[in-house]
Structure formats: C-alpha cells, structure tokens
Amino acid sequence: MEKKRGADIVVDVLLHEGVDTIFGLPGGAIMEVYDALFDAPFKNVLTRHEQAACHMADGYARATGKVGVVIATSGPGATNLVTGLATAYMDSIPLVAITGQVPRHYIGTDAFQEADVIGITRPITKHNFLVTDIKDLPLILRQAFYIARTGRPGPVLVDIPKDITQQVSEYYIPSDEEVKESLPGYNPHVEGNPVQIKKAAELIRKATRPVLYVGGGAILADAAEEVTKLARLTKIPVTTTNMGKGAFPETDPLSLHMLGMHGTYYANMAVYHSDLLIAVGARFDDRVTGKISEFAPEAKIIHIDIDPASISKTITVDVPIVGDVKNVLQKLIKELEEKPVEWVAARENWLKQIQEWKEKHPLSYRKSDKIIKPQYVIEEIYNITNGDAIISAGVGQHQMWAAMFYKYSYPRQFLNSGGLGTMGFGFPAAVGAKIGRPDKTVFAIEGDGSFIMNVQDLATAVQYRVPVKIAIINNGFLGMVRQWQQFFYDSRYASVCLSVQPDFVKLAESFGAVGLRATKPSEVKEVLAKAMEINDRPVLIDFVVDREENVLPMVPAGKSYREMILTPKQKGEAETMYLVG
Amino acid sequence: MSEIKVIKERPQPEKKIGRHVITVKVQHNFGVLARITGLFAGRGYNIESLTVGRTHEPHIARITIVVEGDERVIEQIIKQLRKLIETLRVRDITDIPHIERELALIKIHTENDRTRDEIMRLVNIFRAKVVDVSTDTYTVEITGDEDKIEAFISLIKPFGIKEMARTGTLAMVRESATSKILPGERFD
Ligand SMILES: Cc1ncc(C[n+]2csc(CCOP(=O)(O)OP(=O)(O)O)c2C)c(N)n1
C-alpha cells in the first residue's frame, strides 16, 4: 500500500471526489493541508473571512449542484464557519467543511486556538466527524461527501487534528461499496411508495382547484423538468417558495410566482381556496403557511419529500410520499399519463378564477421618475440580462424584491438564504456561483446592511478576477426591520438607520473593483449597461433608492392569507394602503 | 367566488399526551450520545429518562428513552432519531408487550431496631435486597418497572431517604409477543 502524509491523503480524496475548487483561509492547525494544496491541481480560493468562504462554497454548490468545499483552521477559523454552516443546513445545501484541530494530545487542554468544533457544529450540520486515527481519514472523508450529497443534502464537517495531517501512513481510498457498508444506519429512501403514488394520482384526477406548491427540494433533486411536465400535463398552476424558484418557469401562464408572507395575491388566494395542494420538496415553513389553522383550509394535501421528518411536521398531510422528488414525480407522471386527461376540463373555472386574480391584483408598485424605486432596479436588471442571469440576494427587502421582480426560468438561478435568513450571504454566494458557473452573468442584489456584513471579500473577488455584479439597493436603512417597525411598532424606528455609510463607489475602487452609482431613475439603465461591459473584475453599483419603500403584499407573521396587506394598486383600487379581510 | 371569506378551519390533530417508551439502536461511536441528547435539547423535547449501554455486539449501543408528549411530538422524535446517521433502528414499543426495568439504589435512615425490621419487611415484600449496612443506614437495591419503584419509595420515604440513585428505564420487547410486524419498524 501507498504511504502518504495525512494532509496529502486529504488532497487525494478531494481529487477522487471530483473537487475542482475549494474556499478557505489557513492557520496553524490546517497549515499541513494548505501545504499539500499548494501543489494540488484545483482552484484554491483564499477568502478574507471564513464565513464568506463558507457562503462561497455554498453559492458554488447551489449554482452547480456539486458539493461545495470549505477549509478553515481550528478555533476561530472553525467558529467563523458557524453562520455559513447553519445557512447551508437550513437550506439543505451539500457542503464539506474541513477544519484543522489542535494535535490529539492537546485536545481538551484549552490549547491555543482550541474549540470544541464538533460540539459547536453538531446541531447545524447533517453530520460531523472528529478524526482520531489516521487509518480512518480516507473513509471519513468519503463518508462526508456521500452524506453531504445524498438523501436530504446538507453540510458535513470533518475536524482533523494537526498531528494526523502530519502523520505518514499507509492508506487506500475506500470504494463506494465500502462507504455505503460503513454507514449501516444511513439508507435514504429514494423510491416512493407505489400505493401512495396511485392515491396521489387519483386525487389529482378528482381535484377541481389544485395547486402545486414547489420548494427547494425540487431544485436539489434536479426535478425541475418533472415539475414542469407534471404542471403542463395536468394544467395545475404552480407556486414556489423562494427556494423553489426556477423549478417552474415564472414566465409560464401557469406560474403563480411565490407564495407566503411576501407571496403574490394570486398565489396566496389560489392556495387558500385550493381543494388539493401538492407539496413537492417543500417543508411548510412558517413564512409560507402563516396561521396554520387557516392554511389551505379545504385542501387535501399530498406531500412528496425525501426527508420523512419533514412530513406532517407542522401540517398533517393526507398522502405522504417519502422519496426522491425526481423519482416520485416520474412515476406519478407515468401513472397520470396512463389514463386519459378528460378531468382537465373541470378545471377551466379554476384557471379562469386565477387569471382574474392575476389581472386584478398584479405584483406592482408605484412608479416614479424622480426617485429610484427598488423594484424598478430589479426590473431593469431583468431586462438587461434577458432574464438569464444567476441572482444571489442578501436578506431583507431587496431579497424579496429580487424574488418578486426578476422572473426565474431555470433551476439554480436564484440563490438566497431562505431558511436561516442570513444577512451577508448574497455577495460571497455570488462569487462562489460565478466561479462555478463562469458562463453566466451573476448579479448579487444586496442591501446596504447585508452587503457590509461580508464586504471584506471584495478583495477575494478582485484577486481572482471574479466578474460578479453587485447591485446595492441602498435605502440607508435596515429596511425590512424598518418596514416591520412601521407596520407593527407604530413607526418607532429603533436602531435601523444606517446613518454612517461608506461611499460605496470609493469603497469598490479602493479594493480594485469598479464602482458606479445611480441616484435618479434616468441613470439606472445607463449604469447597468456600463456594468455589463466589465468582465475582468467585480463591479459594484450603488443604487440610491426611495428610503421608505415597502415590500408588498405582506401577510403579517402568524396571520392568515386573508389578512394580506396590499398596496392600493395591488388591491385594484386607488386609495391608501389597507388590510384585506 | 368570494375572495376573502373564511371557508373553514384546517382540522388540527387533537393533542393526546402520553408516555412513550422508545428504544434506539445506534453505532457505538464517539459522541453519539451527545448527538441524541442534543437533538432533544435543541428541539425542546422533554426526556423523562434515558439509559444507554453496550449490547452483545460491541459496536452497537442500545438506548431506552422515555418521553412524554402528544402524538405529533412523538412522531417527530422518532423521525428525527432515525435521521441521525449513526442510528440503526428506532422503535416505539409503548403499545407492544414489553418488559420495563429500572434499578434504584436507596440509602435509608435506620433509627432503631424497630425501623430496621419494618424496612426489612418491605424489602422482602418488594423482593429488593439490602446491599450495604451501617450503624444507621440500610442501602437497598431494587429493580422493577417504574410503578414498583415509585411504590417502594413512597413506603420507604417516612423512614428518611439519605441518598438515592436511579438508572432510568430499560425496556425490551417480549419475544413471546412478537410474531407480527410491529408498528414503528424500519429495518428487517
Ligand atoms: C445576520 C443577520 N442579522 C440580523 C438579521 C435581521 N434582519 C433581517 S432583514 C434585516 C435588514 C436588512 O437590511 P438591508 O440589508 O439593508 O436590506 P433592506 O431590507 O434594506 O433591503 C435585518 C437586520 C438577519 N436576517 N441576519
């Protein structure tokens, strides 16, 4: 058998797993691995913060469908990964995090840069490992990749003591079979139960007011094609969560766009009035359901998900189907194709009703030629990129506008922290996405608050010549919090005014990126056109927008869809904003 | 179609709170217990008791968990336990004929000969055992299900309990009662 240093074994397994890019930042406990990476034939991206490295690996994974890899040193390096891991965990993103640990004989002694990383990351990883014997190293690393990408995907962390990375040992790379056999308790369900699939088909045939409710699971399972096929075959309108965006083209007449707290009026009304809800890789998050007792009150519910624990967690379902979404949908489609589709006629009324809602209550905002409306910026980004860019967002109002006013037509096109809601995610994720998909234009739509949370990594984007475009929706506020304060706290704007801001243009320039600014609506197209021409480095555009614009519609937290807040125009009337219902 | 009328309420499952006995087989790896207890703590489930020990297979440990909760909570607990990578098998054996045992060590104050006699009488009735004697204490070992141990403790309490340790419940399905496929089965 071959003999190698632990650090070289790490590199060997990464190569075996097909890794082509890693993100990270070195330090004492992981130096051996970095030394081995020096000669490794893959892209090694040095970030300026481990949180950003983790988001980059995450963005890379979201955009490409591959497993993202992030490396950090022990102690502070590893603890800086926490927010990134939790973000990936909540959105089921496949990541492998490799962290250095103090040498084995120092573990537990409060050694320099020691932290109980296994303990800290246990609840925010799908699984984690501390390597205690170099003999286990190749198997553990392979298990990590296998666990990260199979079943319901998620981040896996491998903590490697420094002395193990230095130790030389005989080793071999375990086969796929060995990896599977070494995890006897881990058997993700792939095939859905055929009886349940038949039952689902029967419900679909009978339904007169069905809605497809599609979540991120459909994207992760690469099931966009099947979702689209099912919807068109059965003429069922489709609404997606923000994680599900792109699983069904939003340009299709059957698209209802997003549902939930900031969902469209017509998506929420369709769900509210539906008699059958087909949940596909979605988990009935509270931002989607609002008040549980009034969520789709008349609907039978079919729930297709790879994770049994997601089923009937918050909403009791009628037909649970545990399995790989793609696999189950293929069977369901086959089942439906076998019997003629005469039932479609019965749905004419339903589709007509939805059409009426769409026409009467469109997604809209009050336009202005004096002040830049954030929604207008998103619309123009959509126009200039022909709807083909990958969009990554921070968290806040800008994220919701990016979800509402850009129409997504393919999977892995909209990247955002749906589950954890992590400010600081958007820009580094965009860098990771652009590295993974250099063929695509990648736009980070950022808030002035969110962007600042990982601004340091502009340096990384410049250093590696990653030509991402950053659009800052600069309202001088932690806007989403301000909106809640306006609506629910009597406009008491406590700690939301970002009264000191950097000059974003100069900031970009100081890093060696390009900085642009628009302060008037007439300048928006122009700066975007300029930004599109720059392809050798990042370009940041500071859009100085209307400070107190709100994201509407909005279903207040814990309320029912009936209590949606709309703008006058969305309400179909000309008066001031008020509550429906 | 009126756009805003309340149609009706989505039916909510009723919350029947019950005591459940769940057995878990896990790979006996480093940190596996922390993973399980962390799962309970992190999701706000209440553990009544939890016992762990090796089985005859050296790499497999067996855990008995007693929890109180409504059906939705119990279902989530079982599903979340199954999700752990090191979990081999999870069963809710509450409704299956099973044996429950707990061991308690109780150090009882013995004031005089009369109380010593009284305690010995109870020890015999409960088929417990005195395992240590001092001038003013008996230490008693008792095994049985929770009810038996509770009953014994309540009778012994008036004498004065100086110290007590309980293992928590261990449980196992009665083989004589398991020919059919059991609810909550996952493998084999
Ligand atoms: C790390 C983190 N801290 C706090 C929050 C709470 N939060 C949600 S939205 C928001 C405001 C975001 O402001 P900005 O990025 O400027 O976006 P805007 O809403 O103004 O578009 C805050 C503070 C969060 N989601 N993430």
mmCIF file of C-alpha atoms and ligand atoms in Angstrom, chain A residues 51 83 394-399 401 420-424 446-451 453 473 475-482 498, ligand 1:
data_model
loop_
_atom_site.group_PDB
_atom_site.id
_atom_site.type_symbol
_atom_site.label_atom_id
_atom_site.label_comp_id
_atom_site.label_asym_id
_atom_site.label_seq_id
_atom_site.Cartn_x
_atom_site.Cartn_y
_atom_site.Cartn_z
ATOM 1 C CA GLN A 51 -17.891 32.949 6.905
ATOM 2 C CA THR A 83 -23.211 31.004 10.349
ATOM 3 C CA GLY A 394 -28.809 39.179 0.802
ATOM 4 C CA VAL A 395 -31.592 39.244 3.344
ATOM 5 C CA GLY A 396 -34.195 41.939 3.692
ATOM 6 C CA GLN A 397 -36.470 43.927 1.441
ATOM 7 C CA HIS A 398 -34.079 43.740 -1.501
ATOM 8 C CA GLN A 399 -34.168 39.955 -1.261
ATOM 9 C CA TRP A 401 -37.908 42.429 -4.425
ATOM 10 C CA LEU A 420 -31.807 30.940 8.126
ATOM 11 C CA GLY A 421 -32.190 34.376 6.534
ATOM 12 C CA THR A 422 -28.514 35.234 6.749
ATOM 13 C CA MET A 423 -27.501 38.806 6.022
ATOM 14 C CA GLY A 424 -24.072 38.746 4.420
ATOM 15 C CA GLU A 446 -27.662 43.341 -1.927
ATOM 16 C CA GLY A 447 -28.938 45.559 0.816
ATOM 17 C CA ASP A 448 -26.674 48.260 2.153
ATOM 18 C CA GLY A 449 -26.888 46.499 5.511
ATOM 19 C CA SER A 450 -26.407 42.966 4.220
ATOM 20 C CA PHE A 451 -23.524 43.765 1.870
ATOM 21 C CA MET A 453 -21.608 42.085 6.545
ATOM 22 C CA ILE A 473 -30.280 48.643 -3.077
ATOM 23 C CA ASN A 475 -32.010 52.791 1.299
ATOM 24 C CA GLY A 476 -29.881 53.846 4.272
ATOM 25 C CA PHE A 477 -31.902 51.565 6.492
ATOM 26 C CA LEU A 478 -32.060 48.022 7.719
ATOM 27 C CA GLY A 479 -35.085 48.235 5.515
ATOM 28 C CA MET A 480 -37.020 45.118 6.344
ATOM 29 C CA VAL A 481 -36.788 45.770 10.040
ATOM 30 C CA ARG A 482 -37.823 49.361 9.413
ATOM 31 C CA LEU A 498 -27.544 53.286 8.826
HETATM 32 C C1 LIG C 1 -27.074 38.238 10.300
HETATM 33 C C2 LIG C 1 -28.414 38.832 10.436
HETATM 34 N N1 LIG C 1 -28.642 39.758 11.386
HETATM 35 C C3 LIG C 1 -29.883 40.316 11.515
HETATM 36 C C4 LIG C 1 -30.894 39.938 10.693
HETATM 37 C C5 LIG C 1 -32.265 40.545 10.845
HETATM 38 N N2 LIG C 1 -32.630 41.297 9.638
HETATM 39 C C6 LIG C 1 -33.449 40.796 8.674
HETATM 40 S S1 LIG C 1 -33.651 41.829 7.400
HETATM 41 C C7 LIG C 1 -32.681 42.993 8.087
HETATM 42 C C8 LIG C 1 -32.420 44.289 7.401
HETATM 43 C C9 LIG C 1 -31.615 44.111 6.191
HETATM 44 O O1 LIG C 1 -31.169 45.371 5.766
HETATM 45 P P1 LIG C 1 -30.505 45.575 4.351
HETATM 46 O O2 LIG C 1 -29.507 44.514 4.114
HETATM 47 O O3 LIG C 1 -30.045 46.972 4.236
HETATM 48 O O4 LIG C 1 -31.685 45.266 3.352
HETATM 49 P P2 LIG C 1 -33.047 46.031 3.089
HETATM 50 O O5 LIG C 1 -34.078 45.343 3.941
HETATM 51 O O6 LIG C 1 -32.855 47.444 3.459
HETATM 52 O O7 LIG C 1 -33.304 45.806 1.649
HETATM 53 C C10 LIG C 1 -32.210 42.564 9.330
HETATM 54 C C11 LIG C 1 -31.365 43.356 10.227
HETATM 55 C C12 LIG C 1 -30.611 38.961 9.726
HETATM 56 N N3 LIG C 1 -31.539 38.492 8.898
HETATM 57 N N4 LIG C 1 -29.365 38.433 9.603
#
